[in-house]
CSV table of C-alpha atoms in Angstrom, one decimal:
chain,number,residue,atom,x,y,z
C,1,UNK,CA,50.9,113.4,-41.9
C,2,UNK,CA,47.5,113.3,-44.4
C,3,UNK,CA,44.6,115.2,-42.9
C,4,UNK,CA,42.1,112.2,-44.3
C,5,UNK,CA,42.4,109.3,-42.5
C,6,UNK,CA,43.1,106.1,-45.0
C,7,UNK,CA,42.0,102.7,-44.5
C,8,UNK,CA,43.7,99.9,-44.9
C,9,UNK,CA,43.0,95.4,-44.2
C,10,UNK,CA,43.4,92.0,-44.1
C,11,UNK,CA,41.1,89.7,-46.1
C,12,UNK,CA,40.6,86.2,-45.6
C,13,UNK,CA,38.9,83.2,-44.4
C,14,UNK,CA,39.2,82.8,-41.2
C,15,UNK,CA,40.7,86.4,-40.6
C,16,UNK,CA,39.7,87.3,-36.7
C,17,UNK,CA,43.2,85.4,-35.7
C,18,UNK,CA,45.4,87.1,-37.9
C,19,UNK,CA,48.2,89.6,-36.1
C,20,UNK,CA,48.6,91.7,-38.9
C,21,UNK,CA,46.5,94.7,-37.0
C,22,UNK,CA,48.6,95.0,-34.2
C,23,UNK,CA,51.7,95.2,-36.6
C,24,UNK,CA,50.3,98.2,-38.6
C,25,UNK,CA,48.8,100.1,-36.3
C,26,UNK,CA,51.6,100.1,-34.4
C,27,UNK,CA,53.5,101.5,-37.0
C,28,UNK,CA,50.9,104.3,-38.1
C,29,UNK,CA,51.1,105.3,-34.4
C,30,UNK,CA,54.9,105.6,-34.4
C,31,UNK,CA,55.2,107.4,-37.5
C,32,UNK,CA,52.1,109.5,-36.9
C,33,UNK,CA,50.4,108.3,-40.0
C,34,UNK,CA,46.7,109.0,-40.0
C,35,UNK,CA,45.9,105.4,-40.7
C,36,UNK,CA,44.0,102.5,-39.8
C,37,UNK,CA,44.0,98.6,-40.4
C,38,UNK,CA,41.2,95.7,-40.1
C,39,UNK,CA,40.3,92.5,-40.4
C,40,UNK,CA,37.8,91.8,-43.2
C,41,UNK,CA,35.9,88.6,-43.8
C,42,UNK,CA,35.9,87.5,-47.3
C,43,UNK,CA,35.8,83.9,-48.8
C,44,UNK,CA,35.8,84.7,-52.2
C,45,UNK,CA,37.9,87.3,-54.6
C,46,UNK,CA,34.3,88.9,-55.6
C,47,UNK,CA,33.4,89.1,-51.6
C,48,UNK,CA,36.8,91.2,-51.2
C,49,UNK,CA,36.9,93.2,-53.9
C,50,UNK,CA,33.3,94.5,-53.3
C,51,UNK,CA,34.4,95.6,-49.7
C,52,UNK,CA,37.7,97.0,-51.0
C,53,UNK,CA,36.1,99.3,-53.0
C,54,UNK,CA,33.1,100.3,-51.5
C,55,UNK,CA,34.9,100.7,-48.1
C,56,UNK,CA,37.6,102.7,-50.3
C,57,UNK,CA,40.5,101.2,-49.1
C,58,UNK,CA,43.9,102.1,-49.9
C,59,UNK,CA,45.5,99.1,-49.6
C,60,UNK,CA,45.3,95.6,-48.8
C,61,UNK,CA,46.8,92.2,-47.5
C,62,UNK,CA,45.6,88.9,-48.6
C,63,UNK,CA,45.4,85.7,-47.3
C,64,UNK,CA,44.0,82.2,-47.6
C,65,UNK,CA,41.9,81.2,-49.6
C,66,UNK,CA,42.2,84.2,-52.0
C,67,UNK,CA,45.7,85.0,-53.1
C,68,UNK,CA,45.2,83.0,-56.8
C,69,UNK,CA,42.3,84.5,-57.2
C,70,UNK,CA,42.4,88.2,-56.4
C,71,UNK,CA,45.4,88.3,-59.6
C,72,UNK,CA,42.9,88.4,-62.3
C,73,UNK,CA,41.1,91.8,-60.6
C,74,UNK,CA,44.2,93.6,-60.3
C,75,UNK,CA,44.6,96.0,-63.1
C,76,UNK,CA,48.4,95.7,-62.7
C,77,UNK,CA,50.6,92.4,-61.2
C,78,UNK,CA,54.2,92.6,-60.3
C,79,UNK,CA,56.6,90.3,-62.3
C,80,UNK,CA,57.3,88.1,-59.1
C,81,UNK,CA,53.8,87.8,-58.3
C,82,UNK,CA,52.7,86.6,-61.6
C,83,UNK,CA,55.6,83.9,-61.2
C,84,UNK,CA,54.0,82.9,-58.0
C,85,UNK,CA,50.7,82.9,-59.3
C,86,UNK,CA,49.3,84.6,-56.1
C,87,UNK,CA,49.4,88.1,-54.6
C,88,UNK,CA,49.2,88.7,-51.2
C,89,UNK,CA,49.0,92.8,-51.1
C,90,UNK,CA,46.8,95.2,-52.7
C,91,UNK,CA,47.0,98.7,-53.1
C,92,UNK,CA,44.8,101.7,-54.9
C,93,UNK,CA,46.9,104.1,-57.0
C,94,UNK,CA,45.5,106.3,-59.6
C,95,UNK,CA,42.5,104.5,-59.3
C,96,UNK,CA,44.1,101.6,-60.3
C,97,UNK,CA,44.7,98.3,-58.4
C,98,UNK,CA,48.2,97.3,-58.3
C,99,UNK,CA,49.1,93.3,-57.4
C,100,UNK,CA,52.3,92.3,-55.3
C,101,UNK,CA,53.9,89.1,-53.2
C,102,UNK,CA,56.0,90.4,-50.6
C,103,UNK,CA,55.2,86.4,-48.8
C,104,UNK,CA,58.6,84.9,-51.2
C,105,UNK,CA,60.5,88.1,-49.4
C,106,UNK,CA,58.9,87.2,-45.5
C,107,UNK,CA,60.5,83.6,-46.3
C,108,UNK,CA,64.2,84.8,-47.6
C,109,UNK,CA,64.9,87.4,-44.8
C,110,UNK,CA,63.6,85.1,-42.1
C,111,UNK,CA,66.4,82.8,-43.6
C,112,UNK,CA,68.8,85.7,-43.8
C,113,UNK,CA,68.2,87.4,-40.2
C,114,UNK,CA,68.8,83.5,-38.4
C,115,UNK,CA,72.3,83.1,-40.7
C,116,UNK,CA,70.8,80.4,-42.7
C,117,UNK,CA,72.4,79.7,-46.3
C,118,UNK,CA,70.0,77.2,-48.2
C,119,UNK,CA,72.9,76.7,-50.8
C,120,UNK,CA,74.0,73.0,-51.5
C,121,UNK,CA,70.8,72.2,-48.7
C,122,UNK,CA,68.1,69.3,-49.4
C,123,UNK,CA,65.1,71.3,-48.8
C,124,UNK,CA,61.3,69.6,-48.4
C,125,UNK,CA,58.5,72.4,-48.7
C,126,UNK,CA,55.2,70.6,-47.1
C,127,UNK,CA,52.0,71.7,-48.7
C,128,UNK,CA,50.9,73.0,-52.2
C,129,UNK,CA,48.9,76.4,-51.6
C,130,UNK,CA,49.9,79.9,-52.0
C,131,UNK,CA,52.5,80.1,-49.1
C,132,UNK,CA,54.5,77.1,-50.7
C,133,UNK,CA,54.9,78.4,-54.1
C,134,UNK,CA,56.1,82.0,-52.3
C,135,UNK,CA,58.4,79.3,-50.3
C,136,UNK,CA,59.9,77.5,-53.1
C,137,UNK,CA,59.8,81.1,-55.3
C,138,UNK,CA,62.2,82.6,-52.6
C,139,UNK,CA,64.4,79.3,-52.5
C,140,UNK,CA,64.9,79.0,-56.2
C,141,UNK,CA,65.9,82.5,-56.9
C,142,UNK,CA,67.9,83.7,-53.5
C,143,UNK,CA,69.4,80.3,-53.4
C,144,UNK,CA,70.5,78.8,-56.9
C,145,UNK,CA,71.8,75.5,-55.6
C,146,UNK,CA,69.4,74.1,-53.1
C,147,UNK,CA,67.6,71.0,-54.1
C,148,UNK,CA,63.7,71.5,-53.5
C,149,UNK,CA,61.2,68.7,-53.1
C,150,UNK,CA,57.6,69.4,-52.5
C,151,UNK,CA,55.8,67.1,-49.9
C,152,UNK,CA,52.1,67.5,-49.9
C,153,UNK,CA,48.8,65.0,-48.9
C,154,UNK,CA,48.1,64.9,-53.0
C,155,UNK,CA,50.4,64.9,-55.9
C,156,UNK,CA,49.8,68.6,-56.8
C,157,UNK,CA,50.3,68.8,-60.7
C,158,UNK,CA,50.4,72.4,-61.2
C,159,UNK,CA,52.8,73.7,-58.5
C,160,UNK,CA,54.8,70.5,-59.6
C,161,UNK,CA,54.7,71.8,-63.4
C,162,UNK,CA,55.0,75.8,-62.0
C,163,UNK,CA,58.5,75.0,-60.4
C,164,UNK,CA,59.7,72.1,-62.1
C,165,UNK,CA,59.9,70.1,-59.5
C,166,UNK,CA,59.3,66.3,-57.5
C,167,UNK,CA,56.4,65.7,-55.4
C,168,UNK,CA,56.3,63.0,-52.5
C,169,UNK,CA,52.9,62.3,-51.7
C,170,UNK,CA,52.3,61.9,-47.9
C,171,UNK,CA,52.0,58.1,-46.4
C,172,UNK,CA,52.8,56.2,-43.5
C,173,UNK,CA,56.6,56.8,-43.5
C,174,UNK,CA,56.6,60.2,-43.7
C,175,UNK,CA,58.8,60.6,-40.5
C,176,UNK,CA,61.5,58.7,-42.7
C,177,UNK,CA,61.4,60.5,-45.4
C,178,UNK,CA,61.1,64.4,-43.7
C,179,UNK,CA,64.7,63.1,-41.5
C,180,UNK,CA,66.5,62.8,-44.6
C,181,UNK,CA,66.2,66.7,-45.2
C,182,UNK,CA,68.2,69.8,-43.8
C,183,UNK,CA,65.5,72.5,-44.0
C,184,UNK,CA,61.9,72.1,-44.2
C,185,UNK,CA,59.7,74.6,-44.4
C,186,UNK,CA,56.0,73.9,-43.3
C,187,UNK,CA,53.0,76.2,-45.1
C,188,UNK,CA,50.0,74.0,-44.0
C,189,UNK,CA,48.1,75.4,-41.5
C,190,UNK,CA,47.7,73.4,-37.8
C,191,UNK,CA,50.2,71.5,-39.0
C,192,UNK,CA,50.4,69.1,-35.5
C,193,UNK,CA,46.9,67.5,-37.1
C,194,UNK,CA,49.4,65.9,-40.0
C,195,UNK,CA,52.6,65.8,-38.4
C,196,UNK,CA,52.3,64.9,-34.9
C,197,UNK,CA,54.0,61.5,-35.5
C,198,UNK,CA,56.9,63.4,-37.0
C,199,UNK,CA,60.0,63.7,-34.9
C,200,UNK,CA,62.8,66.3,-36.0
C,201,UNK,CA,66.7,65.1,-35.9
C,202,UNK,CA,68.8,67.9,-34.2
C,203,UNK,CA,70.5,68.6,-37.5
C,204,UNK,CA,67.3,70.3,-39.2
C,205,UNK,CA,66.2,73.7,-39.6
C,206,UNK,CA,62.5,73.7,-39.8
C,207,UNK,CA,60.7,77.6,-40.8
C,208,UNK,CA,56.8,77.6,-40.3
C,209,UNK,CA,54.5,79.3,-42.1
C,210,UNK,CA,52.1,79.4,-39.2
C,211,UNK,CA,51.7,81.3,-36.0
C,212,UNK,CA,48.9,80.0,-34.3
C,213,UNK,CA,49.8,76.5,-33.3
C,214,UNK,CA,52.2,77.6,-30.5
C,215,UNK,CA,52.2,74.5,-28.4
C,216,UNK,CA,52.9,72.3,-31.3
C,217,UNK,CA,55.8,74.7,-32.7
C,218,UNK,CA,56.8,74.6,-28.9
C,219,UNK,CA,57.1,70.7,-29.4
C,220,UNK,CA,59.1,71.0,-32.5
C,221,UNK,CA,61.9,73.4,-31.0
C,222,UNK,CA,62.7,70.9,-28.8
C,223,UNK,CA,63.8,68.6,-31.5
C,224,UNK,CA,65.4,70.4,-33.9
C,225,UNK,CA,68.6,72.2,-34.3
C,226,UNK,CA,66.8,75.6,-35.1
C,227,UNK,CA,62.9,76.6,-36.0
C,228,UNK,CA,61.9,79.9,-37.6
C,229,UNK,CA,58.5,80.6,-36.0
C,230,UNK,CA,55.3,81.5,-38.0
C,231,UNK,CA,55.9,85.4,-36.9
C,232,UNK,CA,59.0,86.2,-38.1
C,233,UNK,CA,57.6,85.4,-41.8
C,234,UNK,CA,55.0,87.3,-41.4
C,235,UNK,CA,56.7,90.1,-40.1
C,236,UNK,CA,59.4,90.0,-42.5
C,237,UNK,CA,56.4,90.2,-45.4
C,238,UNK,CA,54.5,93.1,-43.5
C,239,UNK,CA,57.7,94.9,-44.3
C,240,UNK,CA,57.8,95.4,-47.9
C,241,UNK,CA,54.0,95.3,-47.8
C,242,UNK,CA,54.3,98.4,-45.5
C,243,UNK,CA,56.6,100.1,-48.1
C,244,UNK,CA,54.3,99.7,-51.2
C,245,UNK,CA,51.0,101.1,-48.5
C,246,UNK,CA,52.9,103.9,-47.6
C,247,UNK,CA,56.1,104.7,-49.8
C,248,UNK,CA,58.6,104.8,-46.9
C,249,UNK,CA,60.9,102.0,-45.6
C,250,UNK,CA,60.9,103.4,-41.8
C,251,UNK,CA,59.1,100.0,-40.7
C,252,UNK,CA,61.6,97.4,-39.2
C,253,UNK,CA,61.6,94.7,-36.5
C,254,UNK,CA,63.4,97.7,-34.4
C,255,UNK,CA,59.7,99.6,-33.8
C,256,UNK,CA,57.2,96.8,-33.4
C,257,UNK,CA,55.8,96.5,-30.0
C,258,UNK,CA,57.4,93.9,-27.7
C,259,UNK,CA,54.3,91.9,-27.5
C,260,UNK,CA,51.6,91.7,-30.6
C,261,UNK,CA,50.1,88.2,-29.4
C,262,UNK,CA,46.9,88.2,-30.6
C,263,UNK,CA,44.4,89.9,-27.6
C,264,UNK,CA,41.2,90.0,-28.4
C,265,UNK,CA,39.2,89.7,-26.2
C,266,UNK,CA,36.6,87.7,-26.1
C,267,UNK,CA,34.4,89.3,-22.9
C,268,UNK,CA,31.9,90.4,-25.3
C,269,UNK,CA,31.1,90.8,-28.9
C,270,UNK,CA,29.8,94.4,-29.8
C,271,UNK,CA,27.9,94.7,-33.0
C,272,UNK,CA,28.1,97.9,-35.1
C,273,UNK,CA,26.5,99.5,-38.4
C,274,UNK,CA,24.3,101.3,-40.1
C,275,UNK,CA,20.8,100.9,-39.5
C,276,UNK,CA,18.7,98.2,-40.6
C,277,UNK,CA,22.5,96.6,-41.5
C,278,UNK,CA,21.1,93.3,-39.6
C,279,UNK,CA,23.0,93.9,-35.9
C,280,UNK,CA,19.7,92.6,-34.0
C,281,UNK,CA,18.8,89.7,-36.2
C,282,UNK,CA,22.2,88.1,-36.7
C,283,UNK,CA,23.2,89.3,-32.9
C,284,UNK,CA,20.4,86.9,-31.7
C,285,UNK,CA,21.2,84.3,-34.2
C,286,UNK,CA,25.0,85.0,-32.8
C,287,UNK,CA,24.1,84.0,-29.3
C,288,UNK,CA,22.1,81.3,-29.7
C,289,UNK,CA,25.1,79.5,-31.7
C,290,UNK,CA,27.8,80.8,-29.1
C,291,UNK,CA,25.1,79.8,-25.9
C,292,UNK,CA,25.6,83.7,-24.8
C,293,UNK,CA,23.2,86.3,-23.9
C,294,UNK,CA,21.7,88.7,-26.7
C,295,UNK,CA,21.1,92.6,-25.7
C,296,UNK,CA,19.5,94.7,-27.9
C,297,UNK,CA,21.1,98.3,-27.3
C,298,UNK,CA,18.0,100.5,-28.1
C,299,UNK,CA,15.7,97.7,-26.7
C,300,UNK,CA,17.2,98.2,-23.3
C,301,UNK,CA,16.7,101.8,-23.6
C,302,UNK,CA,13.1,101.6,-24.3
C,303,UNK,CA,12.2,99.1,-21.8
C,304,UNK,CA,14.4,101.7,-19.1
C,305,UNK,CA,12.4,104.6,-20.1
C,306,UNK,CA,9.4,102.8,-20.9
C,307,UNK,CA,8.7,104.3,-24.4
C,308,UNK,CA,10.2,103.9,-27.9
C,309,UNK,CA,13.2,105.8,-29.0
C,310,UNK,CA,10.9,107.9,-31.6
C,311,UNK,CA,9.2,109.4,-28.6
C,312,UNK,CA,12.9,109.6,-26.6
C,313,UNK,CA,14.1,111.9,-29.7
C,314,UNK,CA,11.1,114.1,-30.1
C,315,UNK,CA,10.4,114.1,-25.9
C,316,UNK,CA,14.0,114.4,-24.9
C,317,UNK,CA,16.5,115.2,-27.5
C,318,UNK,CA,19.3,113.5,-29.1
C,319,UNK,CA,21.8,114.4,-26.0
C,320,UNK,CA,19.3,112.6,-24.0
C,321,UNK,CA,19.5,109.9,-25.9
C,322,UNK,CA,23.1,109.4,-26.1
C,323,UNK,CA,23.4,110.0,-22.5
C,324,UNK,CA,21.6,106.8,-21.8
C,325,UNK,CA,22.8,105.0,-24.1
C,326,UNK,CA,26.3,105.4,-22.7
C,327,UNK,CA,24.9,104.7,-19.6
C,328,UNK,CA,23.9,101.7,-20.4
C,329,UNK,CA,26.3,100.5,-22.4
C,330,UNK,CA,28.8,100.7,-19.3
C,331,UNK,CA,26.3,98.7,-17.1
C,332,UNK,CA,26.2,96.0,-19.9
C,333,UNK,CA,29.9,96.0,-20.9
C,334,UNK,CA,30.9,94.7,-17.1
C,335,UNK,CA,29.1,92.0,-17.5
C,336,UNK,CA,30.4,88.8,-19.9
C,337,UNK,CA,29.3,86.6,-22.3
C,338,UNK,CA,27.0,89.1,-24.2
C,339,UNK,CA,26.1,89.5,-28.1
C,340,UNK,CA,25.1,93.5,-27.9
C,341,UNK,CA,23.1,95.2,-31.2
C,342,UNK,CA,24.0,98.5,-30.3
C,343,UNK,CA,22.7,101.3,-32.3
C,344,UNK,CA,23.8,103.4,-35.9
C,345,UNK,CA,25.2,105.9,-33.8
C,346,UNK,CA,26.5,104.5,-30.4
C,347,UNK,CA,29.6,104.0,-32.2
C,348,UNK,CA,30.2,107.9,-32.9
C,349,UNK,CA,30.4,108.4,-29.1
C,350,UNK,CA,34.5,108.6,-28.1
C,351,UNK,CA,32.9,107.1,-24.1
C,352,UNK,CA,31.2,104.4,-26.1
C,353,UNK,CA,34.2,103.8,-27.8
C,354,UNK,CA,36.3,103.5,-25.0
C,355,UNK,CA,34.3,101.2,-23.6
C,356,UNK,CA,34.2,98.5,-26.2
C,357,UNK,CA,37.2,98.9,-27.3
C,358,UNK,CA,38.2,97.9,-23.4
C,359,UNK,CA,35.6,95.1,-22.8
C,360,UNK,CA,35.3,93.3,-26.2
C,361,UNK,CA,35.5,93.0,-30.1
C,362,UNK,CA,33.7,95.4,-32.0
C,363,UNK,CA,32.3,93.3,-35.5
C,364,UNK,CA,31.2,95.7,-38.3
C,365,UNK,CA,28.2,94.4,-40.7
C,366,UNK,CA,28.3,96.6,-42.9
C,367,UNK,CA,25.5,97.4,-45.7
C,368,UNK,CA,25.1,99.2,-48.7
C,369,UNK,CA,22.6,102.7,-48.2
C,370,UNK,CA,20.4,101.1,-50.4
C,371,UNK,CA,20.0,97.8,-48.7
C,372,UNK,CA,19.8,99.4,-45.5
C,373,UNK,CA,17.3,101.9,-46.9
C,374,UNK,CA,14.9,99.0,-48.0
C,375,UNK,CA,15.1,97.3,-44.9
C,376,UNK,CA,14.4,99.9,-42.7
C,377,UNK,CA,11.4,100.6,-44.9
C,378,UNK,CA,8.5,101.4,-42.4
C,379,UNK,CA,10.5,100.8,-39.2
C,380,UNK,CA,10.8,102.9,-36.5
C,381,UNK,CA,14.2,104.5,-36.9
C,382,UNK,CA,14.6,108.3,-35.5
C,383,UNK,CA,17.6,109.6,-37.3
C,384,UNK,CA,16.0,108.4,-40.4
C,385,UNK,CA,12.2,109.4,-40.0
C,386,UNK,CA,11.4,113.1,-41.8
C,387,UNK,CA,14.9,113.0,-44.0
C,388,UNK,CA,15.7,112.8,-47.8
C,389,UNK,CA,17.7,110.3,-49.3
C,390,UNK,CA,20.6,112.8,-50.0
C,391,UNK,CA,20.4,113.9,-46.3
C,392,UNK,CA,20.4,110.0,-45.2
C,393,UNK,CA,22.7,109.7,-47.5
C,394,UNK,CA,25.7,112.4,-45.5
C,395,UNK,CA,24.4,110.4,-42.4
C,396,UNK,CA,25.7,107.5,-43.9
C,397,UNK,CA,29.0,108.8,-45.0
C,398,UNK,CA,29.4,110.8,-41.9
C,399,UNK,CA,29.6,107.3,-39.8
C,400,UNK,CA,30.9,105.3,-42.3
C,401,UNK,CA,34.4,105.8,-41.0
C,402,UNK,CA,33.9,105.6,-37.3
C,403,UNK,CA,32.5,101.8,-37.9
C,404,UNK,CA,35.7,101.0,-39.8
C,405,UNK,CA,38.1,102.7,-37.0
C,406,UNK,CA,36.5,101.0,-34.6
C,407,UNK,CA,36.1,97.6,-35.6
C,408,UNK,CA,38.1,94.6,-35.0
C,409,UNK,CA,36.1,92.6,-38.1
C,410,UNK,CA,33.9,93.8,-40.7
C,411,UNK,CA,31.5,91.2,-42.8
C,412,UNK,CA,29.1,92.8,-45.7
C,413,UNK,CA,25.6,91.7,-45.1
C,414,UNK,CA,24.2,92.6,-48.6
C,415,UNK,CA,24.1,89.3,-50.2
C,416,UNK,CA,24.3,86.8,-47.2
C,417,UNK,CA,21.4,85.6,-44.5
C,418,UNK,CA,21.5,86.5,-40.6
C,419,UNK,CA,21.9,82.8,-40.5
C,420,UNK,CA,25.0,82.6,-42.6
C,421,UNK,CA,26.8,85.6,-41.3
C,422,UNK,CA,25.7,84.7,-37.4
C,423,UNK,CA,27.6,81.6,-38.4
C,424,UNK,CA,30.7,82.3,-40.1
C,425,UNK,CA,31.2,85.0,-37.1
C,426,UNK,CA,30.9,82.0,-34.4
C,427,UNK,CA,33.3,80.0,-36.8
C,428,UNK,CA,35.7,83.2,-36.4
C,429,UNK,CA,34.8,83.6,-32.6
C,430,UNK,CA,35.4,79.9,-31.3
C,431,UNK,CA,38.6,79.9,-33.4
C,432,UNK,CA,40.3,82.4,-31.1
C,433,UNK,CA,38.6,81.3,-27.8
């Protein structure tokens, strides 16, 4: 076991559904690796990467809308991710970023594990994006004489041209054409929105990329002769994606924990960082979008004392401090519905911990030193009053850490509003409600 903790994520847009947490961290605990993994918001390649490095990850999975794009800022790509044109896991060696798919192995051993040889099969792939080309990658190479058609809402040229193979643009008789197929395999996400006309024969074999749509998958098992769910695919590629994070091949389907539905909860949201991150502007912004309450940590503490936190510090002492602000925190976290701002160092109290780990998600919005530096420019903020950048500066690296291990998302507020963040966030909230 490493004595430094290493950090490790999901990127994406939206991200605060995926499952992948629960998979990881339930093998770091089981093989008593010192490791953690999050959920980071990112829509763009640049917007990951920045995070990546600056939150020094050591590795990565990717997910839509970024696998194309993060190939061109790895310093190294795999052979069968370069094929697919996407990559789907990152990870930091040698201070180098090395590129991989492990979404074209999810695909062939959730084939494998149900007894399903694709060989001499008609085989309809619906959708054009990332998980399609791993789809029709896997079926091309593990199974050399299927016969692959790609059905999509547009005639996609390039994945057409990458594989060498027909498109069937979606119309009005697309229930026709999907029942003269054996195997289809569905990457679109909520897939019920475009085929909830569709009716499976009992002779098909349907594998979906998605995990989230349960009650339409539900639908779908009840017409066909056997469908691969959503989760076995992405367990199957959190396998070899494990292997190239940590260099051993203990994690199978045998240690994962008997239920990993997603369970956030969505009692109340928690807001971490560093000071002057933005917790209290985009946390009132946050409610107003979500109609909840907004609490402002160190507000609550100063109306309760009457008198501002400066004159808590120098009066009473830090312990003081933290002793109230636990207090609090418990008072607030039995109630529901709340946006809470809590303060730069709640977070580094285990009891605070505890407590929103239990009674929420905990969102990190995270900023660079500098940017927090020249917002808190002439505020009142105690831990950073009467101290040198270099001494701010091990302050900052100190609790770095803690607001990674503790959070269940993490958005960068450097180069985005209150407005835009407070939004996306209620985009990712409402999503899982």
């Amino acid at each position: 076991m490493q004595d430094k903790k290493e950090f490790f994520a999901v990127f994406g847009s939206p991200i605060l559904h995926s499952k992948s947490p629960y998979l990881y961290n339930h093998f770091f605990k089981q093989n008593n690796i010192n490791a953690f993994y999050t959920r980071c918001y990112a829509n763009t390649a640049d917007e990951t990467f920045e995070l990546f490095h600056k939150l020094k990850f050591k590795g990565a999975n990717i997910t839509a809308p970024l696998k194309k794009d993060v190939v061109q800022f790895c310093d190294s790509v795999e052979a069968n991710a370069l094929q697919i044109n996407a990559v789907n896991t990152i990870v930091r060696h040698n201070d180098k970023i090395l590129g991989f798919n492990t979404d074209w192995k999810g695909v062939y051993h959730s084939f494998q594990q149900h007894g399903v040889d694709l060989n001499n099969k008609k085989i309809a792939v619906i959708g054009a994006g990332s998980a399609a080309a791993s789809a029709i990658f896997a079926i091309k190479n593990c199974f050399k004489n299927s016969k692959i058609t790609i059905i999509n809402r547009s005639n996609n040229i390039n994945l057409s041209t990458q594989f060498n193979l027909d498109v069937i643009v979606i119309d009005r008789n697309i229930n026709k054409i999907l029942n003269s197929y054996d195997i289809i395999v569905i990457t679109i996400p909520k897939p019920e929105e475009l085929l909830s006309d569709v009716v499976f024969s009992r002779n098909q074999i349907i594998l979906f990329a998605d995990y989230k749509s349960n009650e339409y998958i539900s639908q779908v098992k009840n017409q066909a002769k056997l469908v691969i769910s959503g989760e076995n695919w992405l367990i199957n590629q959190a396998i070899p994606a494990m292997k190239y994070f940590t260099g051993t091949d203990k994690f199978s389907q045998k240690i994962l924990p008997k239920n990993y539905e997603n369970t956030i909860s969505t009692n109340n949201i928690y807001l971490i960082g560093f000071s002057a991150a933005g917790k209290t502007t985009t946390g009132r912004l946050l409610a107003q979008k979500l109609n909840w309450n907004f609490v402002d940590l160190d507000a609550e503490i100063e109306c309760y004392e009457n008198k501002n936190i400066m004159k808590i510090f120098s009066e009473n002492g830090e312990e003081y401090f933290r002793m109230l602000e636990s207090q609090m925190l418990q008072k607030i976290s039995m109630l529901q519905h709340n946006v809470v701002a809590l303060g730069g160092g709640c977070i580094g109290e285990n009891r605070n911990q505890q407590i929103i780990r239990q009674t929420g998600i905990t969102i990190y919005i995270y900023s660079d030193l500098e940017v927090s530096m020249s917002r808190a420019i002439n505020t009142m903020r105690p831990l950073l009053q009467d101290k040198n950048y270099e001494e701010i500066s091990i302050l900052y690296s100190s609790r770095l850490p803690k607001y990674i291990e503790n959070s269940d998302l993490i958005i960068s507020s450097n180069a985005l509003s209150a407005d835009t963040i407070s939004q996306k966030i209620s985009d990712e909230i409402l999503a899982c409600l």
